[in-house]
Amino acid sequence: MDEADSGARIDRVLAQAIPSLSRSRLQVWIADGLVSIDERVIKTASHRVQAGDQIAVFAAEAPEAMAFAPEAMALNVVHEDTDVFVINKPAGLVVHPAAGNWSGTLLNGLLHLDAQLARIPRAGIVHRLDKDTSGLMVVARSLQAQASLVEQIKQRAVNRRYIAFTHRAPTPGAGTIDQPIGRDPRNRLRMAVLAGGKPAVTHYRLVAREAEGTTARIHCSLETGRTHQIRVHLAAVACPLVGDALYGGRPITVEGERIERQALHAARLAFDSPGTGARLSFAAPLPDDLAHLARSLRLDRDLKTQGDFADDSWPT
């Protein structure tokens, strides 16, 4: 260590010596015990260096490096052929790696399921569900299949239908919410109905309401797929999702079970097979937490034995 740096903080000295790394990243490395002075580990970023100190840095692998690492996980594969996987995603599983979730995502699990997906952008994922939304997703297994599915989504040929449990019932009981969505300027974690936002269209139908009118089951279908679209649109008509604190919902407890995640499930998915052109349709029953909610509040009157809801309950 040069005389000129004597008395300086070790994180500042390292930031000057290694300009390719941010000071915050170096502070994490220091806290993790990856920096030593004269073979003595230093864990305090404010440590003052002295002339003649021999500083060693043991480079840590950036968490981003794990973003495309295969990870074994129990995925619920509803359908598999040479062109696609159809996955029933559980609530709590992040779809894409991002800050705070560089591993343990659906993408990591898909790469373990099929190593060939590493050759496809986003491991074949062509649409997403929020972390705490459960239900069906289609994943392409080839570049050709991905191109087909992306075009089908663009042409609105992919049918996506959702079951939502909301505080209050919408008026009227069936309709279309056609309001643009953009990033909320007051809270960057949220989306909002905004003039100048991207076009967003949600069709909905009220199917059942709880006797006291405080909770309802709504079926939705999408023409567009904006971030948080159903959550934003239903909140905009004063019907926020049960458990969706970000958009004005709140947890509820029914018969001893607490629902704290947004009560939204991607229940049906239909698209044309990229390989054969045949129409493929899939249904995913409500997961246990939402099935319990529906039963307890008697919002399941048209529930069929396989856990799917009657065809005529869906908006067109």
JSON list of C-alpha atoms in Angstrom, two decimals, residues 14-220:
[
{"chain": "A", "resi": 14, "resn": "LEU", "atom": "CA", "xyz": [-10.13, -0.97, -3.37]},
{"chain": "A", "resi": 15, "resn": "ALA", "atom": "CA", "xyz": [-12.70, 0.99, -5.39]},
{"chain": "A", "resi": 16, "resn": "GLN", "atom": "CA", "xyz": [-9.88, 3.13, -6.80]},
{"chain": "A", "resi": 17, "resn": "ALA", "atom": "CA", "xyz": [-7.67, 0.09, -7.46]},
{"chain": "A", "resi": 18, "resn": "ILE", "atom": "CA", "xyz": [-10.45, -1.99, -9.09]},
{"chain": "A", "resi": 19, "resn": "PRO", "atom": "CA", "xyz": [-12.64, 0.50, -10.99]},
{"chain": "A", "resi": 20, "resn": "SER", "atom": "CA", "xyz": [-14.58, -2.32, -12.69]},
{"chain": "A", "resi": 21, "resn": "LEU", "atom": "CA", "xyz": [-16.24, -3.14, -9.35]},
{"chain": "A", "resi": 22, "resn": "SER", "atom": "CA", "xyz": [-18.66, -0.88, -7.54]},
{"chain": "A", "resi": 23, "resn": "ARG", "atom": "CA", "xyz": [-17.89, 0.23, -4.03]},
{"chain": "A", "resi": 24, "resn": "SER", "atom": "CA", "xyz": [-21.07, -1.42, -2.77]},
{"chain": "A", "resi": 25, "resn": "ARG", "atom": "CA", "xyz": [-20.01, -4.75, -4.31]},
{"chain": "A", "resi": 26, "resn": "LEU", "atom": "CA", "xyz": [-16.60, -4.45, -2.64]},
{"chain": "A", "resi": 27, "resn": "GLN", "atom": "CA", "xyz": [-18.27, -3.70, 0.70]},
{"chain": "A", "resi": 28, "resn": "VAL", "atom": "CA", "xyz": [-20.22, -6.95, 0.39]},
{"chain": "A", "resi": 29, "resn": "TRP", "atom": "CA", "xyz": [-17.02, -8.84, -0.36]},
{"chain": "A", "resi": 30, "resn": "ILE", "atom": "CA", "xyz": [-15.36, -7.28, 2.69]},
{"chain": "A", "resi": 31, "resn": "ALA", "atom": "CA", "xyz": [-18.29, -8.25, 4.91]},
{"chain": "A", "resi": 32, "resn": "ASP", "atom": "CA", "xyz": [-18.13, -11.78, 3.49]},
{"chain": "A", "resi": 33, "resn": "GLY", "atom": "CA", "xyz": [-14.49, -12.13, 4.56]},
{"chain": "A", "resi": 34, "resn": "LEU", "atom": "CA", "xyz": [-13.02, -12.04, 1.05]},
{"chain": "A", "resi": 35, "resn": "VAL", "atom": "CA", "xyz": [-10.47, -9.29, 1.77]},
{"chain": "A", "resi": 36, "resn": "SER", "atom": "CA", "xyz": [-7.36, -9.64, 3.91]},
{"chain": "A", "resi": 37, "resn": "ILE", "atom": "CA", "xyz": [-4.45, -7.44, 4.97]},
{"chain": "A", "resi": 38, "resn": "ASP", "atom": "CA", "xyz": [-1.17, -9.24, 5.61]},
{"chain": "A", "resi": 39, "resn": "GLU", "atom": "CA", "xyz": [-3.10, -12.55, 5.68]},
{"chain": "A", "resi": 40, "resn": "ARG", "atom": "CA", "xyz": [-5.54, -11.23, 8.31]},
{"chain": "A", "resi": 41, "resn": "VAL", "atom": "CA", "xyz": [-9.19, -11.14, 7.22]},
{"chain": "A", "resi": 42, "resn": "ILE", "atom": "CA", "xyz": [-10.77, -7.70, 7.36]},
{"chain": "A", "resi": 43, "resn": "LYS", "atom": "CA", "xyz": [-14.58, -7.55, 7.62]},
{"chain": "A", "resi": 44, "resn": "THR", "atom": "CA", "xyz": [-15.09, -3.84, 8.19]},
{"chain": "A", "resi": 45, "resn": "ALA", "atom": "CA", "xyz": [-15.32, -1.55, 5.17]},
{"chain": "A", "resi": 46, "resn": "SER", "atom": "CA", "xyz": [-14.27, 1.44, 7.29]},
{"chain": "A", "resi": 47, "resn": "HIS", "atom": "CA", "xyz": [-10.95, -0.19, 8.28]},
{"chain": "A", "resi": 48, "resn": "ARG", "atom": "CA", "xyz": [-8.09, 2.25, 7.72]},
{"chain": "A", "resi": 49, "resn": "VAL", "atom": "CA", "xyz": [-5.12, 0.99, 5.72]},
{"chain": "A", "resi": 50, "resn": "GLN", "atom": "CA", "xyz": [-1.51, 1.79, 6.47]},
{"chain": "A", "resi": 51, "resn": "ALA", "atom": "CA", "xyz": [1.50, 2.25, 4.25]},
{"chain": "A", "resi": 52, "resn": "GLY", "atom": "CA", "xyz": [3.07, -1.10, 3.48]},
{"chain": "A", "resi": 53, "resn": "ASP", "atom": "CA", "xyz": [-0.12, -3.13, 3.98]},
{"chain": "A", "resi": 54, "resn": "GLN", "atom": "CA", "xyz": [-0.40, -6.13, 1.65]},
{"chain": "A", "resi": 55, "resn": "ILE", "atom": "CA", "xyz": [-4.04, -6.34, 0.60]},
{"chain": "A", "resi": 56, "resn": "ALA", "atom": "CA", "xyz": [-5.45, -9.50, -0.97]},
{"chain": "A", "resi": 57, "resn": "VAL", "atom": "CA", "xyz": [-8.89, -9.82, -2.57]},
{"chain": "A", "resi": 58, "resn": "PHE", "atom": "CA", "xyz": [-10.43, -13.23, -3.20]},
{"chain": "A", "resi": 59, "resn": "ALA", "atom": "CA", "xyz": [-12.89, -12.54, -5.99]},
{"chain": "A", "resi": 60, "resn": "ALA", "atom": "CA", "xyz": [-16.42, -13.83, -5.36]},
{"chain": "A", "resi": 61, "resn": "GLU", "atom": "CA", "xyz": [-18.59, -15.03, -8.18]},
{"chain": "A", "resi": 62, "resn": "ALA", "atom": "CA", "xyz": [-21.21, -12.40, -8.89]},
{"chain": "A", "resi": 63, "resn": "PRO", "atom": "CA", "xyz": [-24.75, -13.60, -8.12]},
{"chain": "A", "resi": 64, "resn": "GLU", "atom": "CA", "xyz": [-25.68, -12.80, -11.72]},
{"chain": "A", "resi": 65, "resn": "ALA", "atom": "CA", "xyz": [-23.43, -15.68, -12.78]},
{"chain": "A", "resi": 66, "resn": "MET", "atom": "CA", "xyz": [-25.97, -18.07, -11.26]},
{"chain": "A", "resi": 67, "resn": "ALA", "atom": "CA", "xyz": [-28.80, -16.66, -13.37]},
{"chain": "A", "resi": 68, "resn": "PHE", "atom": "CA", "xyz": [-28.53, -19.35, -16.03]},
{"chain": "A", "resi": 69, "resn": "ALA", "atom": "CA", "xyz": [-27.34, -22.21, -13.85]},
{"chain": "A", "resi": 70, "resn": "PRO", "atom": "CA", "xyz": [-29.51, -25.37, -13.94]},
{"chain": "A", "resi": 71, "resn": "GLU", "atom": "CA", "xyz": [-31.14, -26.19, -10.60]},
{"chain": "A", "resi": 72, "resn": "ALA", "atom": "CA", "xyz": [-33.06, -29.32, -9.71]},
{"chain": "A", "resi": 73, "resn": "MET", "atom": "CA", "xyz": [-36.58, -28.53, -8.58]},
{"chain": "A", "resi": 74, "resn": "ALA", "atom": "CA", "xyz": [-39.94, -30.27, -8.62]},
{"chain": "A", "resi": 75, "resn": "LEU", "atom": "CA", "xyz": [-41.78, -28.67, -11.53]},
{"chain": "A", "resi": 76, "resn": "ASN", "atom": "CA", "xyz": [-45.38, -29.62, -12.28]},
{"chain": "A", "resi": 77, "resn": "VAL", "atom": "CA", "xyz": [-45.20, -30.42, -16.00]},
{"chain": "A", "resi": 78, "resn": "VAL", "atom": "CA", "xyz": [-48.77, -30.56, -17.30]},
{"chain": "A", "resi": 79, "resn": "HIS", "atom": "CA", "xyz": [-47.80, -31.33, -20.90]},
{"chain": "A", "resi": 80, "resn": "GLU", "atom": "CA", "xyz": [-44.62, -32.11, -22.79]},
{"chain": "A", "resi": 81, "resn": "ASP", "atom": "CA", "xyz": [-43.94, -32.66, -26.48]},
{"chain": "A", "resi": 82, "resn": "THR", "atom": "CA", "xyz": [-41.05, -31.91, -28.83]},
{"chain": "A", "resi": 83, "resn": "ASP", "atom": "CA", "xyz": [-42.11, -28.26, -29.15]},
{"chain": "A", "resi": 84, "resn": "VAL", "atom": "CA", "xyz": [-43.30, -27.10, -25.74]},
{"chain": "A", "resi": 85, "resn": "PHE", "atom": "CA", "xyz": [-43.58, -27.66, -22.04]},
{"chain": "A", "resi": 86, "resn": "VAL", "atom": "CA", "xyz": [-46.71, -26.52, -20.22]},
{"chain": "A", "resi": 87, "resn": "ILE", "atom": "CA", "xyz": [-45.95, -25.81, -16.57]},
{"chain": "A", "resi": 88, "resn": "ASN", "atom": "CA", "xyz": [-48.33, -25.30, -13.64]},
{"chain": "A", "resi": 89, "resn": "LYS", "atom": "CA", "xyz": [-46.33, -22.75, -11.65]},
{"chain": "A", "resi": 90, "resn": "PRO", "atom": "CA", "xyz": [-46.84, -22.63, -7.88]},
{"chain": "A", "resi": 91, "resn": "ALA", "atom": "CA", "xyz": [-47.27, -19.35, -6.05]},
{"chain": "A", "resi": 92, "resn": "GLY", "atom": "CA", "xyz": [-43.97, -18.12, -4.63]},
{"chain": "A", "resi": 93, "resn": "LEU", "atom": "CA", "xyz": [-41.81, -19.17, -7.59]},
{"chain": "A", "resi": 94, "resn": "VAL", "atom": "CA", "xyz": [-40.10, -16.32, -9.46]},
{"chain": "A", "resi": 95, "resn": "VAL", "atom": "CA", "xyz": [-40.09, -16.81, -13.24]},
{"chain": "A", "resi": 96, "resn": "HIS", "atom": "CA", "xyz": [-36.92, -14.93, -14.34]},
{"chain": "A", "resi": 97, "resn": "PRO", "atom": "CA", "xyz": [-33.69, -14.27, -12.44]},
{"chain": "A", "resi": 98, "resn": "ALA", "atom": "CA", "xyz": [-33.34, -10.65, -11.36]},
{"chain": "A", "resi": 99, "resn": "ALA", "atom": "CA", "xyz": [-31.86, -8.61, -8.53]},
{"chain": "A", "resi": 100, "resn": "GLY", "atom": "CA", "xyz": [-32.66, -10.39, -5.28]},
{"chain": "A", "resi": 101, "resn": "ASN", "atom": "CA", "xyz": [-33.55, -13.62, -7.08]},
{"chain": "A", "resi": 102, "resn": "TRP", "atom": "CA", "xyz": [-30.53, -14.69, -9.11]},
{"chain": "A", "resi": 103, "resn": "SER", "atom": "CA", "xyz": [-31.21, -18.36, -8.44]},
{"chain": "A", "resi": 104, "resn": "GLY", "atom": "CA", "xyz": [-34.09, -20.64, -7.51]},
{"chain": "A", "resi": 105, "resn": "THR", "atom": "CA", "xyz": [-36.27, -19.37, -10.35]},
{"chain": "A", "resi": 106, "resn": "LEU", "atom": "CA", "xyz": [-38.44, -21.20, -12.85]},
{"chain": "A", "resi": 107, "resn": "LEU", "atom": "CA", "xyz": [-35.80, -20.50, -15.49]},
{"chain": "A", "resi": 108, "resn": "ASN", "atom": "CA", "xyz": [-33.19, -22.34, -13.40]},
{"chain": "A", "resi": 109, "resn": "GLY", "atom": "CA", "xyz": [-35.53, -25.29, -12.99]},
{"chain": "A", "resi": 110, "resn": "LEU", "atom": "CA", "xyz": [-36.28, -25.39, -16.71]},
{"chain": "A", "resi": 111, "resn": "LEU", "atom": "CA", "xyz": [-32.58, -25.55, -17.55]},
{"chain": "A", "resi": 112, "resn": "HIS", "atom": "CA", "xyz": [-32.29, -28.61, -15.32]},
{"chain": "A", "resi": 113, "resn": "LEU", "atom": "CA", "xyz": [-35.39, -30.14, -16.90]},
{"chain": "A", "resi": 114, "resn": "ASP", "atom": "CA", "xyz": [-34.01, -29.69, -20.44]},
{"chain": "A", "resi": 115, "resn": "ALA", "atom": "CA", "xyz": [-30.40, -28.58, -20.94]},
{"chain": "A", "resi": 116, "resn": "GLN", "atom": "CA", "xyz": [-31.17, -27.69, -24.57]},
{"chain": "A", "resi": 117, "resn": "LEU", "atom": "CA", "xyz": [-33.19, -24.71, -23.35]},
{"chain": "A", "resi": 118, "resn": "ALA", "atom": "CA", "xyz": [-29.89, -22.92, -22.70]},
{"chain": "A", "resi": 119, "resn": "ARG", "atom": "CA", "xyz": [-29.70, -22.36, -26.46]},
{"chain": "A", "resi": 120, "resn": "ILE", "atom": "CA", "xyz": [-32.97, -20.42, -26.50]},
{"chain": "A", "resi": 121, "resn": "PRO", "atom": "CA", "xyz": [-33.40, -16.83, -25.28]},
{"chain": "A", "resi": 122, "resn": "ARG", "atom": "CA", "xyz": [-34.90, -16.77, -21.77]},
{"chain": "A", "resi": 123, "resn": "ALA", "atom": "CA", "xyz": [-34.76, -20.58, -21.77]},
{"chain": "A", "resi": 124, "resn": "GLY", "atom": "CA", "xyz": [-37.90, -20.65, -23.91]},
{"chain": "A", "resi": 125, "resn": "ILE", "atom": "CA", "xyz": [-40.08, -18.55, -21.61]},
{"chain": "A", "resi": 126, "resn": "VAL", "atom": "CA", "xyz": [-42.43, -16.44, -23.74]},
{"chain": "A", "resi": 127, "resn": "HIS", "atom": "CA", "xyz": [-44.73, -14.97, -21.09]},
{"chain": "A", "resi": 128, "resn": "ARG", "atom": "CA", "xyz": [-44.61, -14.66, -17.35]},
{"chain": "A", "resi": 129, "resn": "LEU", "atom": "CA", "xyz": [-46.64, -14.84, -14.18]},
{"chain": "A", "resi": 130, "resn": "ASP", "atom": "CA", "xyz": [-45.93, -12.73, -11.11]},
{"chain": "A", "resi": 131, "resn": "LYS", "atom": "CA", "xyz": [-44.11, -14.48, -8.27]},
{"chain": "A", "resi": 132, "resn": "ASP", "atom": "CA", "xyz": [-47.24, -14.98, -6.17]},
{"chain": "A", "resi": 133, "resn": "THR", "atom": "CA", "xyz": [-49.59, -15.81, -9.04]},
{"chain": "A", "resi": 134, "resn": "SER", "atom": "CA", "xyz": [-50.06, -19.53, -9.65]},
{"chain": "A", "resi": 135, "resn": "GLY", "atom": "CA", "xyz": [-51.03, -21.37, -12.80]},
{"chain": "A", "resi": 136, "resn": "LEU", "atom": "CA", "xyz": [-50.27, -22.28, -16.38]},
{"chain": "A", "resi": 137, "resn": "MET", "atom": "CA", "xyz": [-47.36, -21.16, -18.53]},
{"chain": "A", "resi": 138, "resn": "VAL", "atom": "CA", "xyz": [-46.12, -22.41, -21.91]},
{"chain": "A", "resi": 139, "resn": "VAL", "atom": "CA", "xyz": [-42.38, -22.74, -22.57]},
{"chain": "A", "resi": 140, "resn": "ALA", "atom": "CA", "xyz": [-40.86, -23.16, -26.04]},
{"chain": "A", "resi": 141, "resn": "ARG", "atom": "CA", "xyz": [-38.34, -25.96, -26.59]},
{"chain": "A", "resi": 142, "resn": "SER", "atom": "CA", "xyz": [-36.87, -24.65, -29.84]},
{"chain": "A", "resi": 143, "resn": "LEU", "atom": "CA", "xyz": [-36.23, -21.35, -31.57]},
{"chain": "A", "resi": 144, "resn": "GLN", "atom": "CA", "xyz": [-38.93, -22.20, -34.10]},
{"chain": "A", "resi": 145, "resn": "ALA", "atom": "CA", "xyz": [-41.46, -22.94, -31.37]},
{"chain": "A", "resi": 146, "resn": "GLN", "atom": "CA", "xyz": [-40.53, -19.74, -29.57]},
{"chain": "A", "resi": 147, "resn": "ALA", "atom": "CA", "xyz": [-41.03, -17.67, -32.72]},
{"chain": "A", "resi": 148, "resn": "SER", "atom": "CA", "xyz": [-44.44, -19.28, -33.26]},
{"chain": "A", "resi": 149, "resn": "LEU", "atom": "CA", "xyz": [-45.61, -18.64, -29.70]},
{"chain": "A", "resi": 150, "resn": "VAL", "atom": "CA", "xyz": [-44.34, -15.05, -29.67]},
{"chain": "A", "resi": 151, "resn": "GLU", "atom": "CA", "xyz": [-46.24, -14.38, -32.90]},
{"chain": "A", "resi": 152, "resn": "GLN", "atom": "CA", "xyz": [-49.38, -16.02, -31.50]},
{"chain": "A", "resi": 153, "resn": "ILE", "atom": "CA", "xyz": [-49.19, -13.79, -28.43]},
{"chain": "A", "resi": 154, "resn": "LYS", "atom": "CA", "xyz": [-48.71, -10.77, -30.68]},
{"chain": "A", "resi": 155, "resn": "GLN", "atom": "CA", "xyz": [-51.75, -11.77, -32.73]},
{"chain": "A", "resi": 156, "resn": "ARG", "atom": "CA", "xyz": [-53.75, -12.48, -29.53]},
{"chain": "A", "resi": 157, "resn": "ALA", "atom": "CA", "xyz": [-54.15, -16.13, -30.50]},
{"chain": "A", "resi": 158, "resn": "VAL", "atom": "CA", "xyz": [-52.97, -17.38, -27.10]},
{"chain": "A", "resi": 159, "resn": "ASN", "atom": "CA", "xyz": [-55.97, -17.65, -24.77]},
{"chain": "A", "resi": 160, "resn": "ARG", "atom": "CA", "xyz": [-55.19, -16.98, -21.11]},
{"chain": "A", "resi": 161, "resn": "ARG", "atom": "CA", "xyz": [-57.93, -17.18, -18.49]},
{"chain": "A", "resi": 162, "resn": "TYR", "atom": "CA", "xyz": [-57.59, -16.40, -14.81]},
{"chain": "A", "resi": 163, "resn": "ILE", "atom": "CA", "xyz": [-59.56, -16.91, -11.61]},
{"chain": "A", "resi": 164, "resn": "ALA", "atom": "CA", "xyz": [-59.40, -13.94, -9.25]},
{"chain": "A", "resi": 165, "resn": "PHE", "atom": "CA", "xyz": [-60.77, -13.56, -5.72]},
{"chain": "A", "resi": 166, "resn": "THR", "atom": "CA", "xyz": [-61.46, -9.94, -4.90]},
{"chain": "A", "resi": 167, "resn": "HIS", "atom": "CA", "xyz": [-62.63, -7.64, -2.15]},
{"chain": "A", "resi": 168, "resn": "ARG", "atom": "CA", "xyz": [-66.06, -6.51, -3.37]},
{"chain": "A", "resi": 169, "resn": "ALA", "atom": "CA", "xyz": [-67.79, -7.38, -6.62]},
{"chain": "A", "resi": 170, "resn": "PRO", "atom": "CA", "xyz": [-67.54, -5.29, -9.80]},
{"chain": "A", "resi": 171, "resn": "THR", "atom": "CA", "xyz": [-70.42, -3.27, -11.21]},
{"chain": "A", "resi": 172, "resn": "PRO", "atom": "CA", "xyz": [-71.54, -4.18, -13.79]},
{"chain": "A", "resi": 173, "resn": "GLY", "atom": "CA", "xyz": [-71.06, -7.87, -13.21]},
{"chain": "A", "resi": 174, "resn": "ALA", "atom": "CA", "xyz": [-69.48, -8.44, -16.63]},
{"chain": "A", "resi": 175, "resn": "GLY", "atom": "CA", "xyz": [-67.56, -6.16, -18.92]},
{"chain": "A", "resi": 176, "resn": "THR", "atom": "CA", "xyz": [-64.26, -5.00, -20.35]},
{"chain": "A", "resi": 177, "resn": "ILE", "atom": "CA", "xyz": [-61.64, -2.83, -18.70]},
{"chain": "A", "resi": 178, "resn": "ASP", "atom": "CA", "xyz": [-59.80, -0.99, -21.47]},
{"chain": "A", "resi": 179, "resn": "GLN", "atom": "CA", "xyz": [-57.34, 1.30, -19.71]},
{"chain": "A", "resi": 180, "resn": "PRO", "atom": "CA", "xyz": [-53.64, 1.89, -20.46]},
{"chain": "A", "resi": 181, "resn": "ILE", "atom": "CA", "xyz": [-51.07, 0.76, -17.92]},
{"chain": "A", "resi": 182, "resn": "GLY", "atom": "CA", "xyz": [-47.67, 2.24, -17.10]},
{"chain": "A", "resi": 183, "resn": "ARG", "atom": "CA", "xyz": [-45.18, 2.48, -14.25]},
{"chain": "A", "resi": 184, "resn": "ASP", "atom": "CA", "xyz": [-46.61, 4.32, -11.24]},
{"chain": "A", "resi": 185, "resn": "PRO", "atom": "CA", "xyz": [-44.59, 7.56, -10.98]},
{"chain": "A", "resi": 186, "resn": "ARG", "atom": "CA", "xyz": [-45.16, 7.64, -7.21]},
{"chain": "A", "resi": 187, "resn": "ASN", "atom": "CA", "xyz": [-44.06, 4.06, -6.52]},
{"chain": "A", "resi": 188, "resn": "ARG", "atom": "CA", "xyz": [-41.73, 2.29, -8.95]},
{"chain": "A", "resi": 189, "resn": "LEU", "atom": "CA", "xyz": [-42.74, -1.10, -7.57]},
{"chain": "A", "resi": 190, "resn": "ARG", "atom": "CA", "xyz": [-46.30, -0.59, -8.82]},
{"chain": "A", "resi": 191, "resn": "MET", "atom": "CA", "xyz": [-47.99, -0.25, -12.15]},
{"chain": "A", "resi": 192, "resn": "ALA", "atom": "CA", "xyz": [-50.98, 2.06, -12.59]},
{"chain": "A", "resi": 193, "resn": "VAL", "atom": "CA", "xyz": [-53.68, 3.13, -15.02]},
{"chain": "A", "resi": 194, "resn": "LEU", "atom": "CA", "xyz": [-51.97, 6.03, -16.77]},
{"chain": "A", "resi": 195, "resn": "ALA", "atom": "CA", "xyz": [-52.75, 8.21, -19.75]},
{"chain": "A", "resi": 196, "resn": "GLY", "atom": "CA", "xyz": [-49.97, 7.50, -22.21]},
{"chain": "A", "resi": 197, "resn": "GLY", "atom": "CA", "xyz": [-49.38, 4.01, -20.83]},
{"chain": "A", "resi": 198, "resn": "LYS", "atom": "CA", "xyz": [-49.39, 0.87, -22.94]},
{"chain": "A", "resi": 199, "resn": "PRO", "atom": "CA", "xyz": [-52.80, -0.37, -24.17]},
{"chain": "A", "resi": 200, "resn": "ALA", "atom": "CA", "xyz": [-54.27, -2.99, -21.84]},
{"chain": "A", "resi": 201, "resn": "VAL", "atom": "CA", "xyz": [-57.56, -4.86, -22.17]},
{"chain": "A", "resi": 202, "resn": "THR", "atom": "CA", "xyz": [-59.08, -7.23, -19.60]},
{"chain": "A", "resi": 203, "resn": "HIS", "atom": "CA", "xyz": [-62.46, -8.95, -19.96]},
{"chain": "A", "resi": 204, "resn": "TYR", "atom": "CA", "xyz": [-64.11, -10.04, -16.72]},
{"chain": "A", "resi": 205, "resn": "ARG", "atom": "CA", "xyz": [-67.20, -11.78, -15.41]},
{"chain": "A", "resi": 206, "resn": "LEU", "atom": "CA", "xyz": [-68.50, -11.94, -11.85]},
{"chain": "A", "resi": 207, "resn": "VAL", "atom": "CA", "xyz": [-69.23, -15.61, -11.16]},
{"chain": "A", "resi": 208, "resn": "ALA", "atom": "CA", "xyz": [-69.94, -15.80, -7.44]},
{"chain": "A", "resi": 209, "resn": "ARG", "atom": "CA", "xyz": [-70.00, -13.57, -4.41]},
{"chain": "A", "resi": 210, "resn": "GLU", "atom": "CA", "xyz": [-69.83, -14.37, -0.73]},
{"chain": "A", "resi": 211, "resn": "ALA", "atom": "CA", "xyz": [-73.12, -13.99, 1.15]},
{"chain": "A", "resi": 212, "resn": "GLU", "atom": "CA", "xyz": [-72.07, -10.75, 2.85]},
{"chain": "A", "resi": 213, "resn": "GLY", "atom": "CA", "xyz": [-70.81, -9.34, -0.44]},
{"chain": "A", "resi": 214, "resn": "THR", "atom": "CA", "xyz": [-67.29, -8.70, 0.85]},
{"chain": "A", "resi": 215, "resn": "THR", "atom": "CA", "xyz": [-65.51, -11.27, -1.34]},
{"chain": "A", "resi": 216, "resn": "ALA", "atom": "CA", "xyz": [-66.14, -12.31, -4.94]},
{"chain": "A", "resi": 217, "resn": "ARG", "atom": "CA", "xyz": [-64.85, -14.74, -7.53]},
{"chain": "A", "resi": 218, "resn": "ILE", "atom": "CA", "xyz": [-64.19, -13.17, -10.91]},
{"chain": "A", "resi": 219, "resn": "HIS", "atom": "CA", "xyz": [-63.06, -14.86, -14.12]},
{"chain": "A", "resi": 220, "resn": "CYS", "atom": "CA", "xyz": [-60.82, -12.82, -16.41]}
]
